[in-house]
Amino acid sequence: MTHLVFFCGHAGTGKTTIAKRLVGPLMRETGEAFCLLDKDTLYGRYSAAAMGALTGDPNDRDSPLYLQHLREPEYQGLLDTARENLELGVSVIVVGPLSREVRERKLFDRHWLGVGSDVKLRIVWVYTSEETAHARIIARHNPNDAYKLAHWDEYRQRRFAPSGKAREGLIMFDNTVPTKVGFDALLHELLKES
């Protein structure tokens, strides 16, 4: 059985850091090979070139133009790459905001994902307070965050906390003050049987 693990959440929550911290323990505990597919790593340079050509701003990842024309192809390519690895018997960790897909429950739809029942599916929603996320975004000095920071009031309106039906089946992880106990509990949750 292969694993497909999503680390989703808004910017500044620490999705990539958590995924990198857990990939080794997941491989040891399952005895499986895992690959890490981070949306920014896979598509960051491509998006920079495309947005630079379209708008003159290679760091734009949040404007309406980007969201309308590049977001979907990036996510579809990310999922296509995950599916190819799963078909080869390699488990996958996917890192990306995927907030719309969580809200619309698409990540729970195996048909939409293109994966069978032989894939163990886990979806982690990583969250922290808006203030903590904002401070982390400022501290990391990533040029891709410039649009978010310049349009914070607009960006913050897209932030949501899964609740009700959107929260069902999600593994919620508060990454405000990360601890070893918290990471161990998350690892246990990812490994337990459905």
Coordinates of N, CA and C in Angstrom, one line a residue:
M1 N 0.8 -1.2 0.0 CA 0.0 0.0 0.0 C 0.9 1.2 0.0
T2 N 0.6 2.2 -0.9 CA 1.3 3.4 -0.9 C 0.5 4.5 -0.1
H3 N 1.2 5.6 0.2 CA 0.6 6.6 1.0 C 0.6 7.9 0.2
L4 N -0.5 8.7 0.3 CA -0.6 10.0 -0.3 C -0.9 11.0 0.9
V5 N 0.0 11.8 1.2 CA -0.2 12.7 2.4 C -0.1 14.1 1.9
F6 N -1.1 14.9 2.2 CA -1.2 16.3 1.8 C -0.9 17.2 3.0
F7 N 0.0 18.2 2.9 CA 0.1 19.2 3.9 C -0.4 20.5 3.3
C8 N -1.5 20.9 3.8 CA -2.2 22.1 3.2 C -2.3 23.2 4.3
G9 N -2.6 24.4 3.8 CA -2.8 25.5 4.7 C -2.3 26.8 4.1
H10 N -2.5 27.9 4.7 CA -2.2 29.2 4.2 C -0.7 29.4 4.4
A11 N -0.2 30.5 3.7 CA 1.2 30.9 3.7 C 1.6 31.2 5.2
G12 N 2.8 30.8 5.5 CA 3.4 31.1 6.8 C 3.0 30.1 7.9
T13 N 2.3 29.1 7.6 CA 1.9 28.1 8.6 C 3.0 27.1 8.9
G14 N 3.9 26.9 8.0 CA 5.0 25.9 8.2 C 4.8 24.6 7.6
K15 N 4.0 24.5 6.5 CA 3.7 23.3 5.8 C 5.0 22.5 5.4
T16 N 5.8 23.3 4.7 CA 7.0 22.6 4.1 C 8.0 22.1 5.2
T17 N 8.1 22.9 6.2 CA 9.0 22.6 7.4 C 8.5 21.3 8.0
I18 N 7.2 21.2 8.2 CA 6.6 20.0 8.8 C 6.8 18.8 7.9
A19 N 6.5 18.9 6.6 CA 6.7 17.8 5.7 C 8.1 17.3 5.7
K20 N 9.1 18.2 5.6 CA 10.5 17.8 5.6 C 10.9 17.1 6.9
R21 N 10.3 17.6 8.0 CA 10.6 16.9 9.3 C 10.1 15.5 9.4
L22 N 8.9 15.3 8.7 CA 8.2 14.0 8.9 C 8.5 13.0 7.8
V23 N 9.2 13.4 6.7 CA 9.4 12.5 5.6 C 10.3 11.3 6.1
G24 N 11.4 11.6 6.8 CA 12.2 10.5 7.3 C 11.5 9.5 8.2
P25 N 10.9 10.1 9.3 CA 10.1 9.2 10.2 C 9.0 8.3 9.4
L26 N 8.4 8.9 8.4 CA 7.4 8.2 7.7 C 8.0 7.0 6.9
M27 N 9.2 7.3 6.3 CA 9.8 6.2 5.6 C 10.3 5.1 6.5
R28 N 10.8 5.5 7.7 CA 11.3 4.5 8.7 C 10.1 3.6 9.2
E29 N 9.0 4.3 9.5 CA 7.9 3.6 10.1 C 7.1 2.7 9.2
T30 N 7.0 3.2 7.9 CA 6.2 2.4 6.9 C 7.1 1.5 6.1
G31 N 8.4 1.7 6.1 CA 9.3 0.9 5.3 C 9.2 1.2 3.8
E32 N 8.5 2.3 3.4 CA 8.3 2.7 2.1 C 9.1 3.9 1.6
A33 N 9.4 4.0 0.4 CA 10.0 5.2 -0.2 C 9.0 6.3 -0.3
F34 N 9.3 7.5 0.0 CA 8.5 8.7 -0.2 C 9.2 9.7 -1.0
C35 N 8.4 10.4 -1.8 CA 9.0 11.6 -2.4 C 8.2 12.8 -1.9
L36 N 8.9 13.9 -1.9 CA 8.3 15.2 -1.4 C 8.0 16.1 -2.6
L37 N 6.8 16.5 -2.8 CA 6.4 17.3 -3.9 C 5.9 18.6 -3.4
D38 N 6.7 19.7 -3.4 CA 6.3 21.0 -2.9 C 6.0 21.8 -4.1
K39 N 4.8 22.4 -4.1 CA 4.3 23.2 -5.2 C 5.3 24.3 -5.6
D40 N 5.8 25.0 -4.6 CA 6.8 26.1 -4.8 C 8.1 25.6 -5.5
T41 N 8.5 24.5 -5.1 CA 9.8 23.9 -5.6 C 9.5 23.5 -7.1
L42 N 8.4 22.8 -7.3 CA 8.1 22.3 -8.7 C 7.8 23.4 -9.7
Y43 N 7.1 24.4 -9.2 CA 6.6 25.4 -10.2 C 7.1 26.8 -9.9
G44 N 7.9 27.1 -8.9 CA 8.3 28.4 -8.6 C 9.0 29.1 -9.7
R45 N 10.0 28.5 -10.3 CA 10.8 29.1 -11.4 C 9.9 29.3 -12.6
Y46 N 9.1 28.3 -12.9 CA 8.2 28.4 -14.1 C 7.3 29.6 -13.9
S47 N 6.6 29.7 -12.7 CA 5.7 30.7 -12.5 C 6.4 32.1 -12.5
A48 N 7.6 32.2 -12.0 CA 8.3 33.4 -12.0 C 8.5 33.9 -13.5
A49 N 8.9 32.9 -14.3 CA 9.2 33.3 -15.7 C 7.9 33.7 -16.4
A50 N 6.8 33.0 -16.1 CA 5.5 33.3 -16.8 C 5.0 34.6 -16.3
M51 N 5.0 34.9 -15.0 CA 4.5 36.1 -14.5 C 5.4 37.3 -14.9
G52 N 6.7 37.0 -14.9 CA 7.6 38.1 -15.4 C 7.3 38.5 -16.8
A53 N 7.0 37.5 -17.7 CA 6.7 37.8 -19.1 C 5.3 38.5 -19.2
L54 N 4.4 38.1 -18.4 CA 3.0 38.6 -18.5 C 2.8 40.0 -17.8
T55 N 3.5 40.2 -16.7 CA 3.2 41.4 -15.9 C 4.5 42.2 -15.5
G56 N 5.6 41.6 -15.8 CA 6.9 42.3 -15.4 C 7.2 42.0 -13.9
D57 N 6.4 41.3 -13.2 CA 6.7 41.0 -11.8 C 6.8 39.5 -11.6
P58 N 8.0 39.0 -11.6 CA 8.2 37.5 -11.5 C 7.8 36.9 -10.2
N59 N 7.6 37.8 -9.2 CA 7.3 37.3 -7.8 C 5.8 37.3 -7.5
D60 N 5.0 37.6 -8.5 CA 3.5 37.7 -8.3 C 3.0 36.3 -8.3
R61 N 2.4 35.9 -7.1 CA 1.8 34.5 -7.0 C 0.4 34.7 -6.4
D62 N -0.1 35.9 -6.3 CA -1.4 36.0 -5.6 C -2.4 37.0 -6.3
S63 N -1.9 37.6 -7.4 CA -2.8 38.5 -8.1 C -3.9 37.8 -8.8
P64 N -5.0 38.5 -9.2 CA -6.1 37.8 -9.9 C -5.6 37.2 -11.2
L65 N -4.6 37.8 -11.9 CA -4.1 37.2 -13.1 C -3.5 35.8 -12.9
Y66 N -2.6 35.7 -11.8 CA -2.0 34.4 -11.5 C -3.1 33.4 -11.1
L67 N -4.0 33.8 -10.2 CA -5.0 32.9 -9.7 C -5.9 32.4 -10.9
Q68 N -6.2 33.3 -11.8 CA -7.1 32.9 -12.9 C -6.4 32.0 -14.0
H69 N -5.1 32.2 -14.2 CA -4.5 31.5 -15.3 C -3.4 30.5 -15.0
L70 N -2.8 30.6 -13.8 CA -1.7 29.6 -13.5 C -1.9 28.7 -12.4
R71 N -2.8 29.1 -11.5 CA -3.1 28.3 -10.3 C -3.5 26.9 -10.6
E72 N -4.5 26.7 -11.4 CA -5.1 25.4 -11.8 C -4.0 24.5 -12.5
P73 N -3.4 25.0 -13.5 CA -2.4 24.1 -14.2 C -1.3 23.7 -13.2
E74 N -0.8 24.6 -12.3 CA 0.2 24.2 -11.3 C -0.3 23.0 -10.5
Y75 N -1.5 23.2 -9.9 CA -2.1 22.1 -9.1 C -2.3 20.8 -9.8
Q76 N -2.8 20.9 -11.0 CA -3.0 19.7 -11.8 C -1.7 19.0 -12.1
G77 N -0.7 19.8 -12.4 CA 0.7 19.2 -12.6 C 1.2 18.6 -11.4
L78 N 1.0 19.2 -10.3 CA 1.4 18.6 -9.0 C 0.7 17.3 -8.7
L79 N -0.6 17.2 -8.9 CA -1.3 16.0 -8.7 C -1.0 14.9 -9.8
D80 N -0.7 15.3 -11.0 CA -0.3 14.4 -12.0 C 1.0 13.7 -11.6
T81 N 2.0 14.6 -11.1 CA 3.3 14.0 -10.7 C 3.1 13.1 -9.5
A82 N 2.2 13.5 -8.6 CA 2.0 12.6 -7.4 C 1.4 11.2 -7.9
R83 N 0.5 11.3 -8.8 CA -0.1 10.1 -9.3 C 0.9 9.2 -10.0
E84 N 1.8 9.8 -10.8 CA 2.8 9.0 -11.5 C 3.7 8.2 -10.5
N85 N 4.1 8.9 -9.4 CA 4.9 8.3 -8.4 C 4.1 7.2 -7.7
L86 N 2.9 7.4 -7.4 CA 2.1 6.4 -6.7 C 2.0 5.1 -7.6
E87 N 1.8 5.3 -8.9 CA 1.7 4.2 -9.8 C 3.0 3.4 -9.9
L88 N 4.1 4.1 -9.6 CA 5.4 3.4 -9.6 C 5.7 2.8 -8.2
G89 N 4.8 2.9 -7.3 CA 4.9 2.3 -5.9 C 5.7 3.2 -5.0
V90 N 5.8 4.5 -5.3 CA 6.4 5.4 -4.4 C 5.4 6.3 -3.7
S91 N 5.4 6.3 -2.4 CA 4.5 7.1 -1.6 C 4.8 8.6 -1.8
V92 N 3.9 9.5 -1.6 CA 4.0 10.9 -1.9 C 3.6 11.8 -0.8
I93 N 4.3 12.8 -0.5 CA 3.9 13.9 0.4 C 3.8 15.1 -0.6
V94 N 2.6 15.7 -0.6 CA 2.3 16.9 -1.4 C 2.2 18.1 -0.5
V95 N 2.9 19.2 -0.8 CA 2.9 20.4 0.0 C 2.4 21.6 -0.9
G96 N 1.3 22.2 -0.4 CA 0.8 23.4 -1.1 C -0.4 23.9 -0.4
P97 N -0.8 25.1 -0.6 CA -1.9 25.7 0.1 C -3.2 24.8 -0.1
L98 N -3.6 24.6 -1.3 CA -4.8 23.7 -1.6 C -6.0 24.1 -0.8
S99 N -6.1 25.3 -0.5 CA -7.3 25.7 0.4 C -8.6 25.5 -0.4
R100 N -8.7 25.9 -1.6 CA -9.9 25.7 -2.4 C -10.3 24.2 -2.5
E101 N -9.3 23.4 -2.7 CA -9.5 22.0 -2.8 C -10.0 21.4 -1.5
V102 N -9.5 21.9 -0.4 CA -9.9 21.4 1.0 C -11.4 21.9 1.2
R103 N -11.6 23.2 0.9 CA -13.0 23.7 1.1 C -14.0 23.0 0.3
E104 N -13.6 22.7 -0.9 CA -14.6 22.0 -1.8 C -14.6 20.5 -1.7
R105 N -13.7 19.9 -0.8 CA -13.6 18.5 -0.5 C -13.1 17.7 -1.6
K106 N -12.4 18.3 -2.6 CA -11.8 17.6 -3.7 C -10.7 16.6 -3.3
L107 N -10.0 17.0 -2.3 CA -8.9 16.1 -1.9 C -9.4 14.8 -1.2
F108 N -10.6 14.7 -0.9 CA -11.2 13.5 -0.4 C -11.8 12.6 -1.5
D109 N -11.9 13.2 -2.7 CA -12.5 12.5 -3.8 C -11.5 11.7 -4.6
R110 N -11.4 10.4 -4.4 CA -10.4 9.6 -5.0 C -10.5 9.6 -6.5
H111 N -11.7 9.7 -7.0 CA -11.9 9.8 -8.5 C -11.3 11.1 -9.0
W112 N -11.5 12.2 -8.3 CA -10.9 13.5 -8.8 C -9.4 13.4 -8.7
L113 N -8.9 12.8 -7.6 CA -7.5 12.7 -7.5 C -6.9 11.6 -8.4
G114 N -7.7 10.7 -8.9 CA -7.2 9.7 -9.8 C -6.4 8.6 -9.0
V115 N -6.8 8.3 -7.8 CA -6.1 7.2 -7.0 C -7.1 6.2 -6.5
G116 N -6.7 5.0 -6.4 CA -7.6 3.9 -6.0 C -7.6 3.7 -4.5
S117 N -8.3 2.7 -4.1 CA -8.5 2.5 -2.6 C -7.2 1.8 -2.0
D118 N -6.3 1.5 -2.9 CA -5.0 0.9 -2.4 C -4.1 2.0 -1.9
V119 N -4.4 3.2 -2.1 CA -3.6 4.4 -1.6 C -4.2 4.9 -0.3
K120 N -3.3 4.9 0.7 CA -3.7 5.4 2.0 C -3.6 6.9 2.0
L121 N -4.8 7.6 2.1 CA -4.9 9.0 1.9 C -5.0 9.7 3.3
R122 N -4.2 10.7 3.5 CA -4.2 11.6 4.7 C -4.1 13.0 4.3
I123 N -4.9 13.9 4.9 CA -4.9 15.3 4.5 C -4.7 16.1 5.8
V124 N -3.6 16.8 5.9 CA -3.3 17.6 7.1 C -3.5 19.1 6.8
W125 N -4.3 19.7 7.6 CA -4.5 21.2 7.5 C -3.6 21.8 8.6
V126 N -2.6 22.5 8.2 CA -1.6 23.2 9.1 C -2.1 24.6 9.3
Y127 N -2.2 25.0 10.5 CA -2.7 26.4 10.8 C -1.9 27.0 11.9
T128 N -2.1 28.3 12.0 CA -1.6 29.1 13.0 C -2.4 30.4 13.0
S129 N -2.1 31.3 14.0 CA -2.9 32.5 14.0 C -2.5 33.4 12.8
E130 N -3.3 34.3 12.4 CA -3.0 35.2 11.3 C -1.8 36.0 11.7
E131 N -1.7 36.5 12.9 CA -0.5 37.3 13.4 C 0.8 36.5 13.2
T132 N 0.8 35.2 13.7 CA 2.0 34.4 13.6 C 2.4 34.2 12.1
A133 N 1.4 33.9 11.3 CA 1.7 33.6 9.9 C 2.2 34.9 9.2
H134 N 1.6 36.0 9.5 CA 2.1 37.3 9.0 C 3.5 37.6 9.4
A135 N 3.9 37.4 10.7 CA 5.2 37.6 11.2 C 6.2 36.6 10.5
R136 N 5.8 35.4 10.3 CA 6.7 34.4 9.6 C 6.9 34.8 8.2
I137 N 5.9 35.3 7.5 CA 6.0 35.7 6.1 C 7.0 36.8 6.0
I138 N 6.9 37.8 6.9 CA 7.8 38.9 6.9 C 9.2 38.4 7.1
A139 N 9.4 37.6 8.1 CA 10.7 37.1 8.5 C 11.4 36.3 7.5
R140 N 10.7 35.6 6.6 CA 11.4 34.7 5.6 C 11.9 35.5 4.4
H141 N 11.4 36.7 4.2 CA 11.9 37.5 3.2 C 11.9 36.9 1.8
N142 N 10.8 36.2 1.5 CA 10.6 35.5 0.2 C 10.0 36.5 -0.8
P143 N 10.6 36.9 -1.9 CA 10.0 37.8 -2.8 C 8.6 37.4 -3.3
N144 N 8.3 36.1 -3.3 CA 7.0 35.7 -3.7 C 5.9 36.1 -2.8
D145 N 6.2 36.6 -1.6 CA 5.2 37.0 -0.7 C 4.9 38.5 -0.8
A146 N 5.6 39.2 -1.7 CA 5.5 40.7 -1.8 C 4.0 41.1 -2.1
Y147 N 3.3 40.4 -3.0 CA 2.0 40.7 -3.3 C 1.1 40.5 -2.1
K148 N 1.3 39.4 -1.4 CA 0.5 39.1 -0.2 C 0.6 40.3 0.8
L149 N 1.9 40.6 1.1 CA 2.1 41.6 2.1 C 1.6 43.0 1.7
A150 N 1.7 43.3 0.4 CA 1.3 44.6 -0.1 C -0.3 44.7 -0.1
H151 N -0.9 43.6 -0.2 CA -2.4 43.5 -0.3 C -2.9 42.6 0.8
W152 N -2.4 42.8 2.0 CA -2.7 41.9 3.1 C -4.2 41.8 3.4
D153 N -4.9 42.9 3.4 CA -6.3 42.9 3.7 C -7.1 42.1 2.7
E154 N -6.7 42.2 1.4 CA -7.3 41.3 0.4 C -6.9 39.9 0.6
Y155 N -5.7 39.6 0.8 CA -5.2 38.2 1.0 C -5.8 37.6 2.2
R156 N -5.9 38.3 3.3 CA -6.4 37.7 4.5 C -7.9 37.3 4.4
Q157 N -8.6 37.9 3.5 CA -10.0 37.5 3.2 C -10.1 36.1 2.6
R158 N -9.1 35.7 1.9 CA -9.0 34.3 1.3 C -8.7 33.3 2.3
R159 N -8.1 33.7 3.4 CA -7.8 32.7 4.5 C -9.1 32.2 5.1
F160 N -9.1 30.9 5.3 CA -10.3 30.4 6.0 C -9.8 29.3 7.0
A161 N -10.6 29.0 7.9 CA -10.4 27.9 8.9 C -11.4 26.8 8.6
P162 N -11.0 25.7 8.2 CA -12.0 24.6 7.9 C -12.9 24.4 9.1
S163 N -14.1 24.3 8.8 CA -15.1 24.0 9.9 C -16.3 23.3 9.3
G164 N -17.1 22.7 10.1 CA -18.2 21.9 9.6 C -17.8 20.8 8.7
K165 N -18.5 20.7 7.6 CA -18.2 19.6 6.6 C -16.8 19.7 6.0
A166 N -16.3 20.9 5.8 CA -15.0 21.1 5.3 C -13.9 20.5 6.2
R167 N -14.2 20.4 7.5 CA -13.2 19.9 8.4 C -13.2 18.4 8.6
E168 N -14.3 17.8 8.2 CA -14.4 16.3 8.3 C -13.3 15.6 7.6
G169 N -12.6 14.7 8.4 CA -11.6 13.9 7.8 C -10.2 14.5 7.8
L170 N -10.2 15.8 8.0 CA -8.9 16.5 8.1 C -8.1 16.2 9.4
I171 N -6.8 16.1 9.3 CA -6.0 16.1 10.5 C -5.6 17.5 10.7
M172 N -6.1 18.1 11.8 CA -5.8 19.5 12.1 C -4.5 19.6 12.9
F173 N -3.6 20.5 12.5 CA -2.3 20.6 13.2 C -2.0 22.1 13.4
D174 N -2.0 22.4 14.7 CA -1.7 23.8 15.1 C -0.2 23.9 15.2
N175 N 0.4 24.7 14.3 CA 1.8 24.9 14.3 C 2.3 26.2 14.8
T176 N 1.5 26.8 15.7 CA 1.9 28.0 16.3 C 3.1 27.9 17.1
V177 N 3.2 26.9 18.0 CA 4.4 26.7 18.8 C 4.7 25.2 18.6
P178 N 5.5 24.8 17.6 CA 5.8 23.4 17.3 C 6.6 22.8 18.5
T179 N 6.2 21.5 18.8 CA 6.8 20.8 19.8 C 7.1 19.3 19.3
K180 N 8.0 18.7 20.0 CA 8.3 17.3 19.6 C 7.0 16.4 19.9
V181 N 6.4 16.7 21.0 CA 5.2 15.9 21.3 C 4.1 16.1 20.2
G182 N 4.0 17.3 19.7 CA 3.0 17.6 18.7 C 3.4 16.9 17.4
F183 N 4.7 16.9 17.0 CA 5.1 16.2 15.8 C 4.9 14.7 16.0
D184 N 5.2 14.1 17.1 CA 5.0 12.7 17.4 C 3.6 12.3 17.3
A185 N 2.7 13.2 17.8 CA 1.2 12.9 17.7 C 0.8 13.0 16.3
L186 N 1.3 13.9 15.5 CA 0.9 14.0 14.1 C 1.4 12.8 13.3
L187 N 2.6 12.3 13.6 CA 3.2 11.1 12.9 C 2.3 9.9 13.2
H188 N 1.9 9.8 14.5 CA 1.0 8.7 14.9 C -0.3 8.8 14.2
E189 N -0.9 9.9 14.0 CA -2.1 10.1 13.3 C -2.0 9.8 11.8
L190 N -0.9 10.1 11.2 CA -0.7 9.8 9.8 C -0.5 8.3 9.6
L191 N 0.0 7.6 10.6 CA 0.3 6.1 10.5 C -0.9 5.2 10.8
K192 N -1.8 5.8 11.7 CA -2.9 4.9 12.2 C -3.8 4.4 11.1
E193 N -4.4 3.3 11.3 CA -5.3 2.7 10.3 C -6.6 3.5 10.2
S194 N -7.2 3.6 9.1 CA -8.4 4.4 8.9 C -9.5 3.8 9.8

